[in-house]
Amino acid sequence: MLVQTLPDTLSKLAQVGEATIYEPAGDQPQQERRRGAYQSHSLTECITNVSTPKGSLPIVKTMLTTACERNCYYCPFRAGRSKMKRITFSPDELAQGFDTLQRAGQVKGMFLSSGIIKGSVTTQDKIIDTAELVRKRYDYRGYLHLKIMPGVEYEQLYRLMQLADRFSVNLEGPTQERLNALAPKKDFMGELLKMLQWAETIRREHPYEKLAGTVTQFVVGAVGDTDLELLSLSSRLYRQMGLTRAYYSGFSPVEQTPFENLASTDPLREHRLYQASFLLRDYGWNIEEFPFTTGGNLELELDPKRAWAEIYLRSDPIDIMQASKHQLLRVPGIGPRGADAILRARRLGRLTELSHLRQLNIRTPERAAPYILLDGHQPPIQLDLFL
């Protein structure tokens, strides 16, 4: 049994438990979020099925240490918080524990984060040492997602990008002002954004080398941040700094923190941010296209794409046989693959019914119906679809 092989390491891994629920690791972060007590002492609490660029994988989510010398106002690991049990692994210990789990077939990847002890550089060295052991001593070639500490050295970032498939630099806030309210000891430009700028420089300097993709995370809704601020920065990072994706983690209050009495962020706001972020990343949208409220936020009642379509397409639907790809991507229910399929099909014949769109693997053409013309007419609308 695994527990007989490495009782101390696996027992400690189990105690970390849900300590990483606020650290999304995969492509469906809202499914990773599980509510419950920390340190539930079940090893299964450390293993999460996540969607990754390599497919859906069971990965172990853990930390080198749950101790931290910083005092971020929202964080369960902040210094001096007695309700958080402090657990620390050595790189040797954690690498061996991971090797045992993956050889037993229990996991197919690792997400590794850490609190900061003895400074960011020292902590980052331990994360790198762990990854080096996993790759070299245990000859592991699978999925690694590693965390970058704020303000590490250029060579540390480069080495970590060589070792990992994906790495995280958590900006937390969209501006220095918002970050000051969340984590006053962190430097937005000098410690965090610089890491993303360096990563893009490293990619340009080493174009033929396989290097990790970049992700970031924001804490949403604790300090007055707006969707406009969050999405404006996300758009810039996608276009200028090679960001793979942005995570938007709705704030949840934690006992024994300065924010323990603040209200939780509505999960629907988090969901709308993800929808808008994908429009920016995958659909060619610009930040100016979103219909923000006067307070700078997205509507909660409608997804961003449909909210736009209600304003611009409800009274002026587009002709499927004439629309450009850019126009097709503004229609609810039509994504990049669907748009390409429509453009190909138009060369072979006319699209005159919703069933024709369904045959092109557009799964919910009824969503498009209020905003398009087929054969010169608006197709029948399923009235209960939007209830």
Coordinates of N, CA, C and O in Angstrom, one line a residue, residues 27-137:
D27 N -8.4 23.8 -17.0 CA -9.2 24.6 -17.9 C -10.7 24.8 -17.6 O -11.5 25.4 -18.3
Q28 N -11.1 24.1 -16.5 CA -12.5 24.3 -15.9 C -12.4 24.6 -14.4 O -12.7 23.8 -13.6
P29 N -11.9 25.8 -14.1 CA -11.6 26.1 -12.7 C -12.8 26.1 -11.8 O -12.6 25.8 -10.6
Q30 N -14.0 26.4 -12.3 CA -15.1 26.4 -11.4 C -15.5 25.0 -10.9 O -16.1 24.9 -9.8
Q31 N -15.1 24.0 -11.7 CA -15.4 22.6 -11.2 C -14.4 22.2 -10.2 O -14.6 21.2 -9.5
E32 N -13.2 22.9 -10.1 CA -12.2 22.5 -9.1 C -12.6 23.0 -7.7 O -12.1 22.5 -6.7
R33 N -13.4 24.1 -7.7 CA -13.7 24.7 -6.4 C -14.6 23.9 -5.5 O -15.8 23.7 -5.9
R34 N -14.1 23.3 -4.5 CA -14.9 22.5 -3.6 C -14.9 23.2 -2.2 O -13.8 23.6 -1.7
R35 N -16.0 23.2 -1.6 CA -16.1 23.9 -0.3 C -16.0 22.8 0.8 O -16.6 21.7 0.7
G36 N -15.3 23.2 1.9 CA -15.2 22.2 3.0 C -14.1 22.7 3.9 O -13.4 23.6 3.6
A37 N -13.9 21.9 4.9 CA -12.8 22.3 5.9 C -11.4 22.0 5.3 O -11.2 21.1 4.6
Y38 N -10.5 22.8 5.7 CA -9.1 22.5 5.4 C -8.6 21.3 6.2 O -9.2 21.0 7.2
Q39 N -7.5 20.7 5.7 CA -6.9 19.5 6.4 C -7.9 18.5 6.8 O -8.1 18.1 8.0
S40 N -8.6 17.9 5.8 CA -9.6 16.9 6.0 C -9.0 15.5 6.2 O -9.7 14.5 6.4
H41 N -7.6 15.4 6.0 CA -6.9 14.2 6.2 C -7.2 13.1 5.2 O -7.0 11.9 5.5
S42 N -7.7 13.4 4.1 CA -8.0 12.5 3.0 C -7.1 12.8 1.8 O -7.1 13.9 1.3
L43 N -6.3 11.7 1.4 CA -5.4 12.0 0.3 C -6.1 12.3 -1.0 O -5.6 13.1 -1.8
T44 N -7.4 11.8 -1.1 CA -8.2 12.1 -2.3 C -8.5 13.6 -2.4 O -8.7 14.1 -3.5
E45 N -8.4 14.4 -1.3 CA -8.7 15.8 -1.3 C -7.6 16.5 -2.1 O -7.8 17.7 -2.5
C46 N -6.4 15.9 -2.2 CA -5.3 16.6 -2.9 C -5.3 16.3 -4.4 O -4.5 16.9 -5.1
I47 N -6.1 15.3 -4.8 CA -6.1 14.9 -6.2 C -7.4 15.5 -6.9 O -8.5 15.2 -6.5
T48 N -7.2 16.2 -8.0 CA -8.3 16.9 -8.7 C -8.2 16.5 -10.2 O -7.1 16.6 -10.8
N49 N -9.3 16.2 -10.7 CA -9.4 16.0 -12.2 C -9.5 17.3 -12.8 O -10.5 18.1 -12.6
V50 N -8.6 17.7 -13.6 CA -8.6 19.0 -14.3 C -8.4 18.8 -15.8 O -7.8 17.9 -16.3
S51 N -8.9 19.8 -16.5 CA -8.7 19.8 -18.0 C -7.5 20.6 -18.3 O -7.3 21.7 -17.8
T52 N -6.5 20.0 -19.0 CA -5.3 20.6 -19.3 C -5.0 20.5 -20.8 O -5.8 19.9 -21.5
P53 N -4.0 21.2 -21.3 CA -3.7 21.1 -22.7 C -3.4 19.7 -23.2 O -3.4 19.4 -24.3
K54 N -3.1 18.8 -22.2 CA -2.8 17.4 -22.5 C -4.0 16.5 -22.3 O -3.9 15.3 -22.2
G55 N -5.2 17.1 -22.1 CA -6.4 16.4 -21.9 C -6.8 16.4 -20.4 O -6.2 17.1 -19.6
S56 N -7.9 15.7 -20.1 CA -8.3 15.6 -18.7 C -7.4 14.7 -17.9 O -7.3 13.5 -18.2
L57 N -6.9 15.2 -16.8 CA -5.9 14.5 -16.0 C -6.2 14.6 -14.5 O -6.6 15.6 -14.0
P58 N -6.0 13.5 -13.8 CA -6.0 13.6 -12.3 C -4.6 14.1 -11.9 O -3.6 13.5 -12.1
I59 N -4.6 15.3 -11.2 CA -3.3 15.8 -10.8 C -3.4 16.0 -9.3 O -4.4 16.2 -8.7
V60 N -2.2 16.0 -8.7 CA -2.1 16.3 -7.2 C -1.8 17.8 -7.1 O -0.9 18.3 -7.8
K61 N -2.6 18.5 -6.4 CA -2.5 19.9 -6.1 C -1.9 20.1 -4.7 O -2.5 19.7 -3.7
T62 N -0.7 20.6 -4.6 CA -0.1 20.7 -3.3 C 0.8 22.0 -3.2 O 0.9 22.7 -4.1
M63 N 1.4 22.1 -2.0 CA 2.3 23.3 -1.7 C 3.5 22.8 -1.0 O 3.5 21.8 -0.3
L64 N 4.6 23.5 -1.3 CA 5.9 23.1 -0.6 C 5.7 23.5 0.9 O 6.2 22.8 1.8
T65 N 5.0 24.6 1.2 CA 4.7 25.0 2.5 C 3.5 25.8 2.6 O 3.2 26.6 1.7
T66 N 2.7 25.6 3.6 CA 1.5 26.4 3.9 C 1.8 27.5 4.8 O 0.9 28.3 5.2
A67 N 3.1 27.7 5.2 CA 3.5 28.8 6.0 C 3.8 30.0 5.0 O 4.2 29.8 3.9
C68 N 3.7 31.2 5.5 CA 4.0 32.4 4.6 C 4.3 33.6 5.5 O 3.7 33.8 6.6
E69 N 5.3 34.3 5.0 CA 5.8 35.5 5.8 C 5.0 36.8 5.4 O 5.2 37.8 6.0
R70 N 4.2 36.7 4.4 CA 3.4 37.8 3.9 C 2.0 37.9 4.5 O 1.5 36.8 5.0
N71 N 1.4 39.0 4.5 CA 0.2 39.2 5.2 C -1.0 39.7 4.2 O -1.7 40.7 4.5
C72 N -1.1 39.0 3.1 CA -2.2 39.4 2.2 C -3.5 39.3 2.9 O -3.8 38.3 3.6
Y73 N -4.4 40.3 2.7 CA -5.5 40.5 3.6 C -6.6 39.4 3.4 O -7.4 39.2 4.2
Y74 N -6.6 38.8 2.2 CA -7.7 37.8 1.9 C -7.2 36.3 2.1 O -8.1 35.4 2.0
C75 N -5.9 36.1 2.3 CA -5.3 34.8 2.1 C -5.4 33.9 3.3 O -5.0 34.4 4.4
P76 N -5.8 32.6 3.2 CA -5.8 31.7 4.3 C -4.4 31.4 4.9 O -4.3 30.9 6.0
F77 N -3.4 31.7 4.1 CA -2.0 31.3 4.5 C -1.2 32.5 5.1 O -0.1 32.3 5.5
R78 N -1.9 33.6 5.3 CA -1.2 34.8 5.8 C -0.5 34.6 7.1 O -1.0 33.8 8.0
A79 N 0.6 35.3 7.3 CA 1.4 35.1 8.6 C 0.5 35.4 9.8 O -0.3 36.3 9.8
G80 N 0.7 34.6 10.8 CA 0.0 34.8 12.1 C -1.4 34.2 12.2 O -2.0 34.4 13.2
R81 N -1.9 33.6 11.2 CA -3.2 33.0 11.2 C -3.2 31.6 11.8 O -2.7 30.7 11.2
S82 N -3.7 31.5 13.0 CA -3.6 30.3 13.8 C -4.4 29.1 13.3 O -4.1 28.0 13.5
K83 N -5.5 29.5 12.6 CA -6.4 28.4 12.1 C -5.8 27.6 10.9 O -6.3 26.6 10.5
M84 N -4.7 28.1 10.4 CA -4.1 27.4 9.3 C -2.9 26.5 9.8 O -2.0 27.1 10.4
K85 N -3.0 25.2 9.7 CA -1.9 24.3 10.1 C -0.8 24.5 9.1 O -1.0 24.4 7.9
R86 N 0.4 24.7 9.6 CA 1.6 24.9 8.8 C 2.3 23.6 8.5 O 2.7 22.9 9.4
I87 N 2.3 23.2 7.2 CA 2.9 22.0 6.8 C 4.0 22.3 5.7 O 3.8 23.1 4.8
T88 N 5.2 21.7 5.9 CA 6.3 22.0 5.0 C 6.9 20.7 4.5 O 7.1 19.7 5.2
F89 N 7.2 20.7 3.2 CA 7.9 19.5 2.6 C 9.3 20.0 2.1 O 9.5 21.1 1.7
S90 N 10.3 19.1 2.2 CA 11.5 19.3 1.5 C 11.4 18.9 0.0 O 10.5 18.1 -0.3
P91 N 12.2 19.5 -0.9 CA 12.1 19.1 -2.3 C 12.2 17.6 -2.5 O 11.4 17.0 -3.3
D92 N 13.1 16.9 -1.8 CA 13.3 15.5 -1.9 C 12.0 14.7 -1.5 O 11.6 13.8 -2.2
E93 N 11.5 15.2 -0.4 CA 10.3 14.5 0.2 C 9.1 14.6 -0.8 O 8.4 13.6 -1.1
L94 N 8.9 15.8 -1.3 CA 7.7 16.0 -2.2 C 7.9 15.3 -3.5 O 7.0 14.7 -4.1
A95 N 9.1 15.4 -4.1 CA 9.4 14.7 -5.3 C 9.2 13.2 -5.2 O 8.6 12.5 -6.1
Q96 N 9.7 12.6 -4.1 CA 9.5 11.2 -3.9 C 8.0 10.8 -3.7 O 7.5 9.8 -4.2
G97 N 7.3 11.6 -3.0 CA 5.9 11.4 -2.8 C 5.1 11.4 -4.1 O 4.3 10.6 -4.3
F98 N 5.4 12.4 -4.9 CA 4.8 12.5 -6.2 C 5.1 11.3 -7.1 O 4.2 10.7 -7.7
D99 N 6.4 10.9 -7.1 CA 6.8 9.7 -7.9 C 6.0 8.5 -7.5 O 5.5 7.7 -8.3
T100 N 5.8 8.3 -6.2 CA 5.0 7.2 -5.7 C 3.6 7.2 -6.2 O 3.1 6.2 -6.6
L101 N 3.0 8.4 -6.1 CA 1.6 8.5 -6.5 C 1.4 8.3 -8.0 O 0.5 7.6 -8.5
Q102 N 2.4 8.8 -8.8 CA 2.2 8.7 -10.3 C 2.6 7.3 -10.8 O 1.9 6.8 -11.7
R103 N 3.5 6.7 -10.1 CA 3.8 5.3 -10.5 C 2.7 4.3 -10.2 O 2.5 3.3 -10.8
A104 N 2.0 4.7 -9.1 CA 0.8 3.8 -8.7 C -0.4 4.1 -9.6 O -1.4 3.5 -9.4
G105 N -0.3 5.1 -10.5 CA -1.4 5.4 -11.4 C -2.5 6.3 -10.7 O -3.5 6.5 -11.3
Q106 N -2.2 6.9 -9.6 CA -3.2 7.7 -8.9 C -3.2 9.1 -9.5 O -4.3 9.8 -9.4
V107 N -2.1 9.6 -10.0 CA -2.1 10.9 -10.6 C -1.3 10.9 -11.9 O -0.5 10.0 -12.1
K108 N -1.6 11.9 -12.7 CA -0.9 12.0 -14.0 C -0.4 13.5 -14.2 O -0.2 14.0 -15.3
G109 N -0.1 14.1 -13.1 CA 0.4 15.5 -13.1 C 0.5 16.1 -11.7 O -0.1 15.6 -10.8
M110 N 1.1 17.3 -11.7 CA 1.2 18.0 -10.4 C 1.1 19.5 -10.6 O 1.6 20.0 -11.5
F111 N 0.3 20.1 -9.7 CA 0.3 21.6 -9.6 C 1.0 21.9 -8.3 O 0.6 21.4 -7.2
L112 N 2.1 22.7 -8.3 CA 2.9 22.9 -7.1 C 2.9 24.4 -6.9 O 3.4 25.2 -7.7
S113 N 2.4 24.8 -5.7 CA 2.5 26.2 -5.2 C 3.2 26.3 -3.9 O 3.8 25.3 -3.5
S114 N 3.2 27.4 -3.3 CA 3.9 27.5 -2.0 C 3.6 28.9 -1.3 O 3.4 29.9 -2.0
G115 N 3.6 28.9 0.0 CA 3.8 30.1 0.7 C 5.2 30.6 0.6 O 6.1 29.9 0.1
I116 N 5.5 31.8 1.0 CA 6.8 32.4 0.9 C 7.5 32.4 2.3 O 7.0 33.0 3.2
I117 N 8.6 31.7 2.4 CA 9.4 31.7 3.6 C 10.9 32.0 3.2 O 11.4 31.4 2.2
K118 N 11.5 32.9 3.9 CA 12.9 33.3 3.7 C 13.0 34.0 2.3 O 14.0 33.9 1.6
G119 N 11.9 34.6 1.9 CA 12.0 35.4 0.6 C 11.5 34.6 -0.6 O 11.6 33.4 -0.6
S120 N 11.2 35.3 -1.6 CA 10.7 34.7 -2.9 C 11.8 33.9 -3.6 O 11.5 32.8 -4.1
V121 N 13.0 34.4 -3.6 CA 14.1 33.7 -4.3 C 14.4 32.4 -3.7 O 14.5 31.3 -4.4
T122 N 14.5 32.3 -2.4 CA 14.7 31.0 -1.7 C 13.6 30.1 -1.9 O 13.8 28.9 -2.2
T123 N 12.3 30.5 -1.8 CA 11.2 29.7 -2.0 C 11.1 29.2 -3.5 O 10.8 28.0 -3.7
Q124 N 11.4 30.1 -4.4 CA 11.4 29.6 -5.8 C 12.5 28.6 -6.1 O 12.2 27.6 -6.9
D125 N 13.6 28.7 -5.5 CA 14.7 27.7 -5.6 C 14.2 26.3 -5.2 O 14.5 25.3 -5.9
K126 N 13.4 26.3 -4.1 CA 12.9 25.0 -3.7 C 11.8 24.4 -4.6 O 11.8 23.2 -4.8
I127 N 11.0 25.2 -5.2 CA 10.1 24.8 -6.3 C 10.9 24.2 -7.5 O 10.5 23.1 -8.0
I128 N 11.9 24.9 -7.9 CA 12.7 24.5 -9.0 C 13.4 23.2 -8.7 O 13.5 22.3 -9.5
D129 N 14.0 23.1 -7.5 CA 14.7 21.9 -7.0 C 13.7 20.7 -7.1 O 14.1 19.6 -7.5
T130 N 12.5 20.9 -6.6 CA 11.5 19.8 -6.7 C 11.2 19.4 -8.1 O 11.2 18.2 -8.4
A131 N 11.0 20.3 -9.0 CA 10.8 20.0 -10.4 C 12.0 19.3 -11.0 O 11.8 18.4 -11.8
E132 N 13.2 19.8 -10.7 CA 14.4 19.1 -11.2 C 14.5 17.6 -10.8 O 14.8 16.8 -11.6
L133 N 14.2 17.4 -9.5 CA 14.2 16.0 -9.1 C 13.1 15.1 -9.8 O 13.4 14.0 -10.2
V134 N 11.9 15.7 -9.9 CA 10.9 15.0 -10.6 C 11.3 14.7 -12.0 O 11.1 13.5 -12.5
R135 N 11.8 15.6 -12.7 CA 12.2 15.4 -14.1 C 13.5 14.5 -14.3 O 13.5 13.7 -15.2
K136 N 14.5 14.7 -13.5 CA 15.8 14.1 -13.7 C 15.9 12.8 -12.9 O 16.2 11.7 -13.4
R137 N 15.7 12.8 -11.6 CA 15.9 11.6 -10.8 C 14.8 10.6 -11.1 O 15.1 9.4 -11.2

